[in-house]
Amino acid sequence: MLRGVLGKTFRLVGYTIQYGCIAHCAFEYVGGVVMCSGPSMEPTIQNSDIVFAENVSRHFYGIQRGDIVIAKSPSDPKSNICKRVIGLEGDKILTTSPSDFFKSHIYVPTGHVWLEGDNLQNSTDSRYYGPIPYGLIRGRIFFKIWPLSDFGFLRDSPNGHRFSDN
Amino acid sequence: SPKNPEQKIIKRVIALEGDIIRTMGHKNRYVKVPRGHIWVEGDHHGHSFDSNSFGPVSLGLLHAHATHILWPPERWQKLESVLPPERILVKSEEE
């Protein structure tokens, strides 16, 4: 009787460990569902939207300009940020507004990317903390699940002029 | 590595966030380590590609903590967490 219960418990623990390992590998190497909060990516992603992220591109270094990525925050490793990639290493980024007379540029250093939110007025991004190392990128968002009225692949950046010359 | 995402580098942690450190070969003489970052240096100062070259490292890039050397067997040892005596901090956050 006791051996039956013990056997069942061990089997349950075994299944839980297997499930945990597979889930961890899936989230780490394949992708997962993410809920985004904050106004910095409006109108592309609103507060409390649920999106689908894939973690395959970053392992093969397939992240491109214009992709929306999830990255670890450079100042707080426990929290994630969700921004669009504006520049890759070697790109020249315009840091002043295009209407200013004296323009200033910055070059993205090797191994780093420049991120900006779509809602430029209300986004702390690379304009505030500088380019972030590529190794902080966790995954790429490519599909929105919720709200259903906005279901589908994500739109291109509304700030098309931000992709400056290389 | 902050300069090359494909590469993993192994260095010693010299300072944590909030500490002020006197650098060796960095463009600024004194650096305050920003929030969420650490300052790492190799033990062999002249020949090390570390924070003196690329600045403080974001904690999110930290992969693991090296505790022992396993191979070759004659170098089998536990790696001690000790700050080299010549690298004492100018100001620590705890003070």
Short mmCIF file of C-alpha atoms in Angstrom, two decimals:
data_model
loop_
_atom_site.label_atom_id
_atom_site.label_comp_id
_atom_site.label_asym_id
_atom_site.label_seq_id
_atom_site.Cartn_x
_atom_site.Cartn_y
_atom_site.Cartn_z
CA MET A 1 0.00 0.00 0.00
CA LEU A 2 2.71 2.43 1.03
CA ARG A 3 4.90 1.28 -1.84
CA GLY A 4 2.05 2.04 -4.28
CA VAL A 5 1.71 5.60 -2.99
CA LEU A 6 5.47 6.11 -2.97
CA GLY A 7 5.74 4.80 -6.51
CA LYS A 8 3.01 7.18 -7.69
CA THR A 9 4.71 10.12 -5.97
CA PHE A 10 8.05 9.37 -7.59
CA ARG A 11 6.38 9.09 -10.99
CA LEU A 12 4.63 12.43 -10.47
CA VAL A 13 7.91 14.07 -9.46
CA GLY A 14 9.59 12.52 -12.49
CA TYR A 15 6.94 13.88 -14.85
CA THR A 16 7.12 17.32 -13.23
CA ILE A 17 10.91 17.45 -13.66
CA GLN A 18 10.64 16.34 -17.29
CA TYR A 19 7.93 18.92 -17.97
CA GLY A 20 9.99 21.62 -16.26
CA CYS A 21 13.11 20.84 -18.31
CA ILE A 22 11.21 20.80 -21.61
CA ALA A 23 9.38 24.04 -20.75
CA HIS A 24 12.66 25.71 -19.79
CA CYS A 25 14.35 24.63 -23.03
CA ALA A 26 11.34 25.75 -25.04
CA PHE A 27 11.27 29.23 -23.47
CA GLU A 28 15.03 29.62 -23.67
CA TYR A 29 15.69 28.33 -27.19
CA VAL A 30 12.40 28.38 -29.10
CA GLY A 31 9.98 31.04 -27.90
CA GLY A 32 7.03 31.84 -25.73
CA VAL A 33 4.07 34.08 -24.99
CA VAL A 34 4.84 37.45 -23.44
CA MET A 35 2.70 40.19 -21.98
CA CYS A 36 4.03 43.69 -22.57
CA SER A 37 3.34 46.62 -20.29
CA GLY A 38 4.11 50.29 -20.69
CA PRO A 39 3.45 52.99 -23.29
CA SER A 40 6.82 53.07 -24.99
CA MET A 41 5.89 50.99 -28.04
CA GLU A 42 2.54 52.61 -28.92
CA PRO A 43 0.81 52.43 -31.33
CA THR A 44 2.40 49.16 -32.42
CA ILE A 45 2.07 47.46 -29.03
CA GLN A 46 -0.32 48.88 -26.43
CA ASN A 47 -0.19 48.38 -22.68
CA SER A 48 -1.18 44.81 -21.61
CA ASP A 49 -0.96 43.36 -25.11
CA ILE A 50 0.00 39.71 -25.37
CA VAL A 51 2.52 38.84 -28.05
CA PHE A 52 4.41 35.82 -29.25
CA ALA A 53 8.20 35.95 -29.08
CA GLU A 54 10.70 33.64 -30.72
CA ASN A 55 14.16 33.10 -29.31
CA VAL A 56 15.72 31.38 -32.32
CA SER A 57 16.93 34.42 -34.28
CA ARG A 58 19.21 35.72 -31.58
CA HIS A 59 21.21 32.47 -31.46
CA PHE A 60 21.84 32.66 -35.20
CA TYR A 61 22.46 36.42 -35.08
CA GLY A 62 19.46 36.99 -37.38
CA ILE A 63 18.18 40.12 -35.61
CA GLN A 64 17.77 42.91 -38.19
CA ARG A 65 17.02 46.61 -38.21
CA GLY A 66 13.31 47.14 -37.63
CA ASP A 67 12.80 44.01 -35.51
CA ILE A 68 11.02 44.40 -32.19
CA VAL A 69 13.06 42.62 -29.54
CA ILE A 70 12.81 41.73 -25.88
CA ALA A 71 16.03 42.40 -24.00
CA LYS A 72 17.22 42.40 -20.42
CA SER A 73 17.31 45.91 -19.05
CA PRO A 74 20.92 47.17 -18.87
CA SER A 75 20.35 48.81 -15.49
CA ASP A 76 18.19 46.07 -13.93
CA PRO A 77 19.00 42.51 -15.03
CA LYS A 78 15.79 41.14 -13.53
CA SER A 79 13.44 43.16 -15.74
CA ASN A 80 12.90 43.04 -19.48
CA ILE A 81 12.45 45.82 -21.99
CA CYS A 82 10.62 45.69 -25.30
CA LYS A 83 11.92 48.00 -28.05
CA ARG A 84 12.63 48.19 -31.76
CA VAL A 85 16.13 47.74 -33.19
CA ILE A 86 17.09 50.97 -34.93
CA GLY A 87 20.79 50.34 -35.53
CA LEU A 88 23.24 47.44 -35.56
CA GLU A 89 26.98 47.62 -34.92
CA GLY A 90 28.74 50.12 -37.11
CA ASP A 91 25.59 52.10 -37.96
CA LYS A 92 25.50 55.88 -37.67
CA ILE A 93 22.59 57.03 -35.50
CA LEU A 94 21.19 60.58 -35.56
CA THR A 95 20.84 61.64 -31.93
CA THR A 96 19.39 65.09 -32.46
CA SER A 97 16.00 65.77 -34.03
CA PRO A 98 16.06 65.86 -37.87
CA SER A 99 14.82 69.46 -37.77
CA ASP A 100 17.77 70.73 -35.67
CA PHE A 101 20.42 72.71 -37.49
CA PHE A 102 23.46 71.22 -35.74
CA LYS A 103 23.10 67.49 -36.13
CA SER A 104 25.09 65.09 -33.98
CA HIS A 105 25.73 61.46 -34.76
CA ILE A 106 26.86 58.48 -32.79
CA TYR A 107 28.28 55.22 -34.12
CA VAL A 108 27.01 51.98 -32.63
CA PRO A 109 30.07 50.09 -31.23
CA THR A 110 30.88 46.47 -32.13
CA GLY A 111 28.75 43.88 -30.39
CA HIS A 112 26.01 46.44 -29.55
CA VAL A 113 22.59 47.50 -30.88
CA TRP A 114 20.62 50.75 -30.66
CA LEU A 115 17.04 50.37 -29.43
CA GLU A 116 14.20 52.86 -29.54
CA GLY A 117 10.54 52.61 -28.63
CA ASP A 118 7.95 53.51 -31.29
CA ASN A 119 6.43 56.11 -28.94
CA LEU A 120 9.41 58.46 -29.09
CA GLN A 121 7.96 61.02 -26.69
CA ASN A 122 7.40 58.48 -23.92
CA SER A 123 10.15 55.90 -24.10
CA THR A 124 13.38 55.45 -22.17
CA ASP A 125 15.61 53.68 -24.63
CA SER A 126 19.07 53.94 -26.14
CA ARG A 127 18.67 57.72 -26.40
CA TYR A 128 18.82 57.63 -22.59
CA TYR A 129 21.15 54.72 -21.67
CA GLY A 130 23.15 54.32 -24.86
CA PRO A 131 23.62 51.27 -27.09
CA ILE A 132 23.17 47.92 -25.35
CA PRO A 133 25.30 44.78 -25.86
CA TYR A 134 23.83 42.22 -28.25
CA GLY A 135 24.12 39.55 -25.53
CA LEU A 136 21.27 41.18 -23.58
CA ILE A 137 18.72 40.43 -26.32
CA ARG A 138 16.41 37.57 -25.28
CA GLY A 139 14.04 37.19 -28.22
CA ARG A 140 12.24 38.74 -31.19
CA ILE A 141 8.55 39.63 -31.16
CA PHE A 142 6.82 38.95 -34.44
CA PHE A 143 3.15 38.20 -33.75
CA LYS A 144 0.44 39.74 -31.61
CA ILE A 145 -2.11 37.47 -29.95
CA TRP A 146 -4.21 39.87 -27.82
CA PRO A 147 -6.29 42.01 -28.23
CA LEU A 148 -8.03 40.02 -30.93
CA SER A 149 -8.88 43.17 -32.86
CA ASP A 150 -5.16 43.56 -33.51
CA PHE A 151 -4.33 39.90 -34.08
CA GLY A 152 -1.58 39.26 -36.59
CA PHE A 153 1.93 40.17 -37.62
CA LEU A 154 3.30 43.42 -36.30
CA ARG A 155 3.39 46.59 -38.33
CA ASP A 156 6.54 48.36 -39.46
CA SER A 157 7.83 51.29 -37.49
CA PRO A 158 5.77 54.46 -37.71
CA ASN A 159 9.08 56.35 -37.39
CA GLY A 160 10.54 55.29 -40.72
CA HIS A 161 12.88 58.27 -40.85
CA ARG A 162 14.82 56.93 -37.86
CA PHE A 163 16.68 54.43 -40.02
CA SER A 164 19.52 56.74 -40.94
CA ASP A 165 22.29 56.12 -43.44
CA ASN A 166 25.12 53.75 -42.53
CA SER B 1 31.67 39.59 -24.13
CA PRO B 2 30.18 43.04 -24.66
CA LYS B 3 32.18 43.47 -27.85
CA ASN B 4 31.55 40.02 -29.32
CA PRO B 5 28.30 38.24 -28.40
CA GLU B 6 29.63 34.86 -29.59
CA GLN B 7 32.51 34.87 -27.13
CA LYS B 8 32.53 34.11 -23.43
CA ILE B 9 35.29 35.72 -21.36
CA ILE B 10 36.35 34.94 -17.82
CA LYS B 11 37.44 37.77 -15.50
CA ARG B 12 37.45 38.72 -11.83
CA VAL B 13 34.78 41.04 -10.40
CA ILE B 14 36.57 44.07 -8.96
CA ALA B 15 33.69 46.43 -8.22
CA LEU B 16 29.89 46.36 -7.99
CA GLU B 17 27.28 49.02 -8.76
CA GLY B 18 27.80 52.27 -6.89
CA ASP B 19 31.51 51.70 -6.17
CA ILE B 20 34.09 54.17 -7.43
CA ILE B 21 37.15 52.54 -8.88
CA ARG B 22 40.57 53.81 -9.96
CA THR B 23 41.11 52.41 -13.44
CA MET B 24 44.29 51.14 -15.09
CA GLY B 25 44.44 52.13 -18.73
CA HIS B 26 40.84 53.36 -19.10
CA LYS B 27 40.18 56.74 -20.68
CA ASN B 28 38.81 58.11 -17.36
CA ARG B 29 41.00 57.89 -14.27
CA TYR B 30 38.09 57.26 -11.89
CA VAL B 31 34.86 55.52 -12.79
CA LYS B 32 31.66 55.11 -10.79
CA VAL B 33 30.07 51.79 -11.68
CA PRO B 34 26.48 52.47 -12.84
CA ARG B 35 23.40 50.67 -11.53
CA GLY B 36 23.01 47.11 -12.77
CA HIS B 37 26.67 46.91 -13.90
CA ILE B 38 29.94 45.42 -12.61
CA TRP B 39 33.61 46.15 -13.23
CA VAL B 40 35.70 43.15 -14.23
CA GLU B 41 39.45 42.78 -14.69
CA GLY B 42 41.80 40.00 -15.62
CA ASP B 43 44.45 39.12 -13.04
CA HIS B 44 47.24 39.79 -15.54
CA HIS B 45 46.75 43.53 -15.97
CA GLY B 46 48.96 44.35 -18.89
CA HIS B 47 47.55 41.68 -21.18
CA SER B 48 43.88 41.63 -20.35
CA PHE B 49 40.90 42.68 -22.47
CA ASP B 50 38.60 43.71 -19.63
CA SER B 51 36.61 46.65 -18.23
CA ASN B 52 39.67 48.88 -18.64
CA SER B 53 39.03 48.46 -22.39
CA PHE B 54 35.27 48.12 -22.73
CA GLY B 55 33.98 49.77 -19.54
CA PRO B 56 31.51 48.39 -16.97
CA VAL B 57 29.56 45.28 -17.95
CA SER B 58 25.78 44.96 -17.58
CA LEU B 59 24.75 42.25 -15.11
CA GLY B 60 22.43 40.71 -17.72
CA LEU B 61 25.50 39.52 -19.63
CA LEU B 62 26.71 37.50 -16.65
CA HIS B 63 26.60 33.83 -17.55
CA ALA B 64 28.04 31.92 -14.58
CA HIS B 65 30.37 31.95 -11.58
CA ALA B 66 33.62 30.01 -12.01
CA THR B 67 34.31 28.08 -8.82
CA HIS B 68 36.93 25.44 -9.62
CA ILE B 69 39.59 24.50 -12.14
CA LEU B 70 39.07 20.87 -13.14
CA TRP B 71 41.62 20.30 -15.91
CA PRO B 72 44.56 19.72 -16.20
CA PRO B 73 44.65 17.63 -13.02
CA GLU B 74 47.85 19.24 -11.76
CA ARG B 75 46.00 22.61 -11.70
CA TRP B 76 43.02 21.22 -9.82
CA GLN B 77 42.01 23.95 -7.31
CA LYS B 78 39.20 25.99 -5.89
CA LEU B 79 39.16 29.55 -7.23
CA GLU B 80 39.26 31.96 -4.31
CA SER B 81 37.04 35.05 -4.18
CA VAL B 82 39.76 37.47 -3.17
CA LEU B 83 40.34 41.01 -4.34
CA PRO B 84 43.98 41.61 -5.37
CA PRO B 85 45.57 43.88 -2.72
CA GLU B 86 46.60 46.56 -5.21
CA ARG B 87 43.01 46.91 -6.45
CA ILE B 88 41.37 48.24 -3.28
CA LEU B 89 38.39 50.47 -3.98
CA VAL B 90 38.43 54.24 -3.75
CA LYS B 91 34.93 54.21 -2.29
CA SER B 92 32.59 51.32 -1.66
CA GLU B 93 28.80 51.56 -1.76
CA GLU B 94 28.48 49.97 1.69
CA GLU B 95 30.32 52.77 3.51
#
